Structure formats: structure tokens, C-alpha cells
PDB file of C-alpha atoms in Angstrom:
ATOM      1  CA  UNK A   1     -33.257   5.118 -20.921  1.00  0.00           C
ATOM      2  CA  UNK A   2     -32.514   8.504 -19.468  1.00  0.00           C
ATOM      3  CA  UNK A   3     -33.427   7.165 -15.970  1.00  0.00           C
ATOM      4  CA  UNK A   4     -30.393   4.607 -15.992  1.00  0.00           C
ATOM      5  CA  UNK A   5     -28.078   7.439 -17.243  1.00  0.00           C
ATOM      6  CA  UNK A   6     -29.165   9.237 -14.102  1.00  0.00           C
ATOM      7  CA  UNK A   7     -29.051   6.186 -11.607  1.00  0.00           C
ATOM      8  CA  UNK A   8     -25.453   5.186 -12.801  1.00  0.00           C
ATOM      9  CA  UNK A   9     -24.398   8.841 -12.710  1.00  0.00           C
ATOM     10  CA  UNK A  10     -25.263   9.072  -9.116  1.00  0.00           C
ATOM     11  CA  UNK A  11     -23.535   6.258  -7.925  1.00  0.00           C
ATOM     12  CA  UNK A  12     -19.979   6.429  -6.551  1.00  0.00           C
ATOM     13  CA  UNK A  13     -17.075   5.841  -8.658  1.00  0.00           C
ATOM     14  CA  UNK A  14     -15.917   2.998  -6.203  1.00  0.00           C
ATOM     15  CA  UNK A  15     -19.334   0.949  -7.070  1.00  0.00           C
ATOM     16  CA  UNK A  16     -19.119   1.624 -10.779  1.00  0.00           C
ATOM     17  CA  UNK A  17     -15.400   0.966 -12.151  1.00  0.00           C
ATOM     18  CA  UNK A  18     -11.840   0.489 -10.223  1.00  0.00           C
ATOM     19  CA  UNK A  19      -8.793  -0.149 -11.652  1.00  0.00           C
ATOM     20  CA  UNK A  20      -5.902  -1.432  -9.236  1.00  0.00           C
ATOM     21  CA  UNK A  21      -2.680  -3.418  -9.446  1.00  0.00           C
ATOM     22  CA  UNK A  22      -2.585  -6.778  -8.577  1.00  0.00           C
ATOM     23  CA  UNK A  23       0.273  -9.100  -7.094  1.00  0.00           C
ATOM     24  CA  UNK A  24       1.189 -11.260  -4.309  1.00  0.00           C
ATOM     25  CA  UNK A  25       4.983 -11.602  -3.187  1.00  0.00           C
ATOM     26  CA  UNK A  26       4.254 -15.515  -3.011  1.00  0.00           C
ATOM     27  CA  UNK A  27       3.793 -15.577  -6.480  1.00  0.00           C
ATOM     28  CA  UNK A  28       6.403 -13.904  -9.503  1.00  0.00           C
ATOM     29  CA  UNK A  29       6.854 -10.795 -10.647  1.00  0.00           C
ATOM     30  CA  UNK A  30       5.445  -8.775  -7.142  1.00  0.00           C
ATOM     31  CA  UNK A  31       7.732  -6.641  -5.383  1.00  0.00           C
ATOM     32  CA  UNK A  32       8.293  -2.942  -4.441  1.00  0.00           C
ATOM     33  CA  UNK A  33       9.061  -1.932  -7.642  1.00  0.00           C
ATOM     34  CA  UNK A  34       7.494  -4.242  -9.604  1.00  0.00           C
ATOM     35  CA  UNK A  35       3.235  -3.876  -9.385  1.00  0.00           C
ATOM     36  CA  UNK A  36       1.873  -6.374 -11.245  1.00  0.00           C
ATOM     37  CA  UNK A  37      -0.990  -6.301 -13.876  1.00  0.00           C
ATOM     38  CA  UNK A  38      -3.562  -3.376 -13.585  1.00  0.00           C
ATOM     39  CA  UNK A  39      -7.050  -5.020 -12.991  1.00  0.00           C
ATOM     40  CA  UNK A  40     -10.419  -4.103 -13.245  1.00  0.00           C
ATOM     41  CA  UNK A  41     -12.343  -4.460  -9.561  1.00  0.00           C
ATOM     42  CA  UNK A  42     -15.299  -6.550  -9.408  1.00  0.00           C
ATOM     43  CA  UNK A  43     -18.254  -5.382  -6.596  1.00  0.00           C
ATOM     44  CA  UNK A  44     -20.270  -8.168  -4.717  1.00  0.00           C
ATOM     45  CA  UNK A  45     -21.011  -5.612  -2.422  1.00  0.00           C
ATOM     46  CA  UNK A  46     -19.276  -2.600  -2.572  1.00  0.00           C
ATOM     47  CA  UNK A  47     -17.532   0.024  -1.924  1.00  0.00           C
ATOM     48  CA  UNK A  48     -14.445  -1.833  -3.844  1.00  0.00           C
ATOM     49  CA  UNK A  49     -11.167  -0.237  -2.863  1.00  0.00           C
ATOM     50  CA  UNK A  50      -7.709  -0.828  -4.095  1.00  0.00           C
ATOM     51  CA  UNK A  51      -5.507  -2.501  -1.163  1.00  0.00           C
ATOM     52  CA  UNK A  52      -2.154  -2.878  -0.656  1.00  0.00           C
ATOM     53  CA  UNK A  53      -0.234  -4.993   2.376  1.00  0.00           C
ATOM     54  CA  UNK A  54       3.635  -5.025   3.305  1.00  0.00           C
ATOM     55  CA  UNK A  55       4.788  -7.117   6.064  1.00  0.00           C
ATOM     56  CA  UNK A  56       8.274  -6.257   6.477  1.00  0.00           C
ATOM     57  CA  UNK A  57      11.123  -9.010   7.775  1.00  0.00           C
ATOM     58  CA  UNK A  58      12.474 -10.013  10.287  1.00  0.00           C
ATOM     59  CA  UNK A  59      15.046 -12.524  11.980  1.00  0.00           C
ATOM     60  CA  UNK A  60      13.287 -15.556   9.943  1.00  0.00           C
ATOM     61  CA  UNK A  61      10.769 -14.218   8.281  1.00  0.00           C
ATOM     62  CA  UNK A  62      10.067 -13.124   4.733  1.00  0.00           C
ATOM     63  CA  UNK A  63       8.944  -9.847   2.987  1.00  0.00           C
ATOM     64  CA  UNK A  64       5.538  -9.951   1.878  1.00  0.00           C
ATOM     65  CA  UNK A  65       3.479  -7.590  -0.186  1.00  0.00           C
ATOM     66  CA  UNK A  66       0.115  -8.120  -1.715  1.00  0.00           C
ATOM     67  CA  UNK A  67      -1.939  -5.606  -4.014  1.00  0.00           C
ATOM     68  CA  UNK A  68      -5.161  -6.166  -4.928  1.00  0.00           C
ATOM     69  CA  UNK A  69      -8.727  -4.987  -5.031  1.00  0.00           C
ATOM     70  CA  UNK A  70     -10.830  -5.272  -1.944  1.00  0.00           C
ATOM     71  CA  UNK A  71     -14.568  -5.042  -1.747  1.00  0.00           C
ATOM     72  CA  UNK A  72     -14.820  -3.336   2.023  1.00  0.00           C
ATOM     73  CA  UNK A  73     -18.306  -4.107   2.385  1.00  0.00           C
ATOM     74  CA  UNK A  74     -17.960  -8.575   1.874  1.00  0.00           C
ATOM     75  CA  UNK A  75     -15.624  -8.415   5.094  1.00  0.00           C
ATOM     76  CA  UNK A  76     -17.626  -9.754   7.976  1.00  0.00           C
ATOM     77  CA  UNK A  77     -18.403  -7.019  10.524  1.00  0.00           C
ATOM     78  CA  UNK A  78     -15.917  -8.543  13.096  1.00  0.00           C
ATOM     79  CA  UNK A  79     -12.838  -8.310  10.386  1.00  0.00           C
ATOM     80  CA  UNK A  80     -12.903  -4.954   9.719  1.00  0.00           C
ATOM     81  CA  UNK A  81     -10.512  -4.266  12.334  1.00  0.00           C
ATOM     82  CA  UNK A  82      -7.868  -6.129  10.368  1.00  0.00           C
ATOM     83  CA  UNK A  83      -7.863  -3.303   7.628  1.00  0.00           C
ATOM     84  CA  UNK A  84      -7.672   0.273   7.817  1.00  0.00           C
ATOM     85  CA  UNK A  85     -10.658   2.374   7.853  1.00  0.00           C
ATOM     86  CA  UNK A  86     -12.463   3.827   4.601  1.00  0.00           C
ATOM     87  CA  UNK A  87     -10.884   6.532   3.076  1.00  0.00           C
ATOM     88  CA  UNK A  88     -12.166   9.926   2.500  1.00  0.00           C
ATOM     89  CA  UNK A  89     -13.507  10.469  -1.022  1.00  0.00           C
ATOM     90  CA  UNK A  90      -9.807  10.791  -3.445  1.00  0.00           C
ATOM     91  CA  UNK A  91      -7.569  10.067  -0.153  1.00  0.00           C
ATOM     92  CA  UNK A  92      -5.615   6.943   1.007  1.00  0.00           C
ATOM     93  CA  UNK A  93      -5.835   5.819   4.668  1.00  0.00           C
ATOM     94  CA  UNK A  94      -2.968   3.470   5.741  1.00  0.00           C
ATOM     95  CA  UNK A  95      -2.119   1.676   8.914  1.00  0.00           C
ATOM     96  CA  UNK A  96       0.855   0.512  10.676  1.00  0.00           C
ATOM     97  CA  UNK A  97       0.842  -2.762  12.960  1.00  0.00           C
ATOM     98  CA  UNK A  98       4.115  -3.314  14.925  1.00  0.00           C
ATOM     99  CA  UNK A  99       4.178  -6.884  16.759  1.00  0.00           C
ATOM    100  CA  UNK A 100       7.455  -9.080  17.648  1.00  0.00           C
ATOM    101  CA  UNK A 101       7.555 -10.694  14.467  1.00  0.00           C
ATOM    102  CA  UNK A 102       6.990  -7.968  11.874  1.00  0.00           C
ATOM    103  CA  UNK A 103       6.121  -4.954  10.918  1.00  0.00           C
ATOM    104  CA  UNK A 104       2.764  -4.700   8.535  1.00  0.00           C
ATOM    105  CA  UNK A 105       1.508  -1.673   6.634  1.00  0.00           C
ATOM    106  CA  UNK A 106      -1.825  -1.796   4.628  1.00  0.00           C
ATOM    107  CA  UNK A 107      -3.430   1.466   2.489  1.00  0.00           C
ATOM    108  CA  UNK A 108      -7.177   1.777   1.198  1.00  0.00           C
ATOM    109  CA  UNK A 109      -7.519   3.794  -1.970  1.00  0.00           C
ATOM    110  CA  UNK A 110     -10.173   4.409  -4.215  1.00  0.00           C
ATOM    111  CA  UNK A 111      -8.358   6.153  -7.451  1.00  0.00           C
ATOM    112  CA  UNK A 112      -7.534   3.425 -10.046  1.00  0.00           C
ATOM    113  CA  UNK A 113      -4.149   2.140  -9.297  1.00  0.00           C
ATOM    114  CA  UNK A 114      -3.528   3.970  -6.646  1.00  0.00           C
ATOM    115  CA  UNK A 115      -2.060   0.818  -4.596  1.00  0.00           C
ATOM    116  CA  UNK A 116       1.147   0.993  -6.169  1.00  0.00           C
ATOM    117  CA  UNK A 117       3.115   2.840  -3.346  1.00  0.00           C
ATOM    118  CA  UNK A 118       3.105   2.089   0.344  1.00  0.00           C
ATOM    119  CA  UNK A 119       2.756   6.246   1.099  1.00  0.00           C
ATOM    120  CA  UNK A 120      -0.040   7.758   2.587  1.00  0.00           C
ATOM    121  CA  UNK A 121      -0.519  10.640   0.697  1.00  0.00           C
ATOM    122  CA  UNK A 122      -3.060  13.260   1.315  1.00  0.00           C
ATOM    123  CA  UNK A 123      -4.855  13.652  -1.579  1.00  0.00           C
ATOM    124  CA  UNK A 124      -5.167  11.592  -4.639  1.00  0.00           C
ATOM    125  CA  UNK A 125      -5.219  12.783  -7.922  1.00  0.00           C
ATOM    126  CA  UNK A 126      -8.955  11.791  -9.223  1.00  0.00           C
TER     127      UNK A 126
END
């Protein structure tokens, strides 16, 4: 018994448990202000992170902003360049993509619920 007390205490936090908000704009009750429910991450694969898009409007487009959980290590090796890079241990890494037709900004976190804000903040309170 001891042995899966030790095994469980020596994996990451990220593989274990991960609580993070969940919405999509597309649906009610998702917004900038508004988070949505506070879920409990699932791991196929693992790490698990809690992710967070904004796609900002323009001239005929909408706002869009998803929050979610995201298990980094499912994405297919070529579609990792869509997200942002894995964040250091109790830090959020965020990127900015500018094109002609918006303006997107997605975070990685792995404190429960940090995906709430769209600020890259250097460290995380654990």
C-alpha cells in the first residue's frame, strides 16, 4: 500500500488533479468576465494544462474566447505549434498571433483555475 502512496506522491500535480474553468464564447454564459464552471481535467496522456484562447474582432468578425483543459501531450507532434509552449512548473506561458483578420492570444497554466485571465503573469500562486 505504501508503494502507491509513494508512486502517486512523485508524480506531477498536472498528471494527478487539475481544476480549470471551462467555456466557449459560442455557447452562453462565456465571456471576459464571466468564466464558466470550474472543472476537473481528465489525462489521456498528460501533462493536462488549463488553456485559455481570445481571438479578438475585427471589421466582420466576432470575439471569441474559449477556456478549457488541455492535455498537451494528445496533440499530434505537428500541432504543437498552434499552442504556446509548456510552462515552467507554477508559471503561465502565453502567446500572441497577429494576422489580417484578428488578433489571438492563448495561455498554458498548470495551477487549478488559473485560465481565468488573459495575463501572463510570472508566477502563479501554487
Amino acid at each position: 500500500m505504501s508503494y502507491i502512496f509513494l508512486i502517486i506522491s512523485l508524480l506531477p500535480a498536472s498528471l494527478i488533479s487539475l481544476q480549470c474553468f471551462n467555456c466557449n464564447s459560442t455557447e452562453n454564459g462565456c465571456s471576459l468576465t464571466s468564466t464558466g464552471p470550474s472543472v476537473h481535467c481528465g489525462v489521456a496522456v498528460g501533462p493536462v494544462y488549463c488553456f485559455n484562447k481570445f481571438s479578438n474582432a475585427t471589421a466582420g468578425s466576432k470575439v471569441e474566447i474559449t477556456r478549457s483543459c488541455l492535455d498537451y501531450g494528445a496533440i499530434k507532434p505537428w500541432e504543437k505549434e498552434n499552442y504556446p509552449a509548456e510552462p515552467e512548473a507554477g508559471k503561465k506561458n502565453c502567446d500572441t498571433v497577429i494576422d489580417d483578420k484578428n488578433e489571438t492570444r492563448q495561455c498554458l497554466c498548470a495551477v487549478d483555475d488559473c485560465n481565468a485571465n488573459f495575463e501572463e503573469s510570472s508566477k502563479l500562486v501554487v
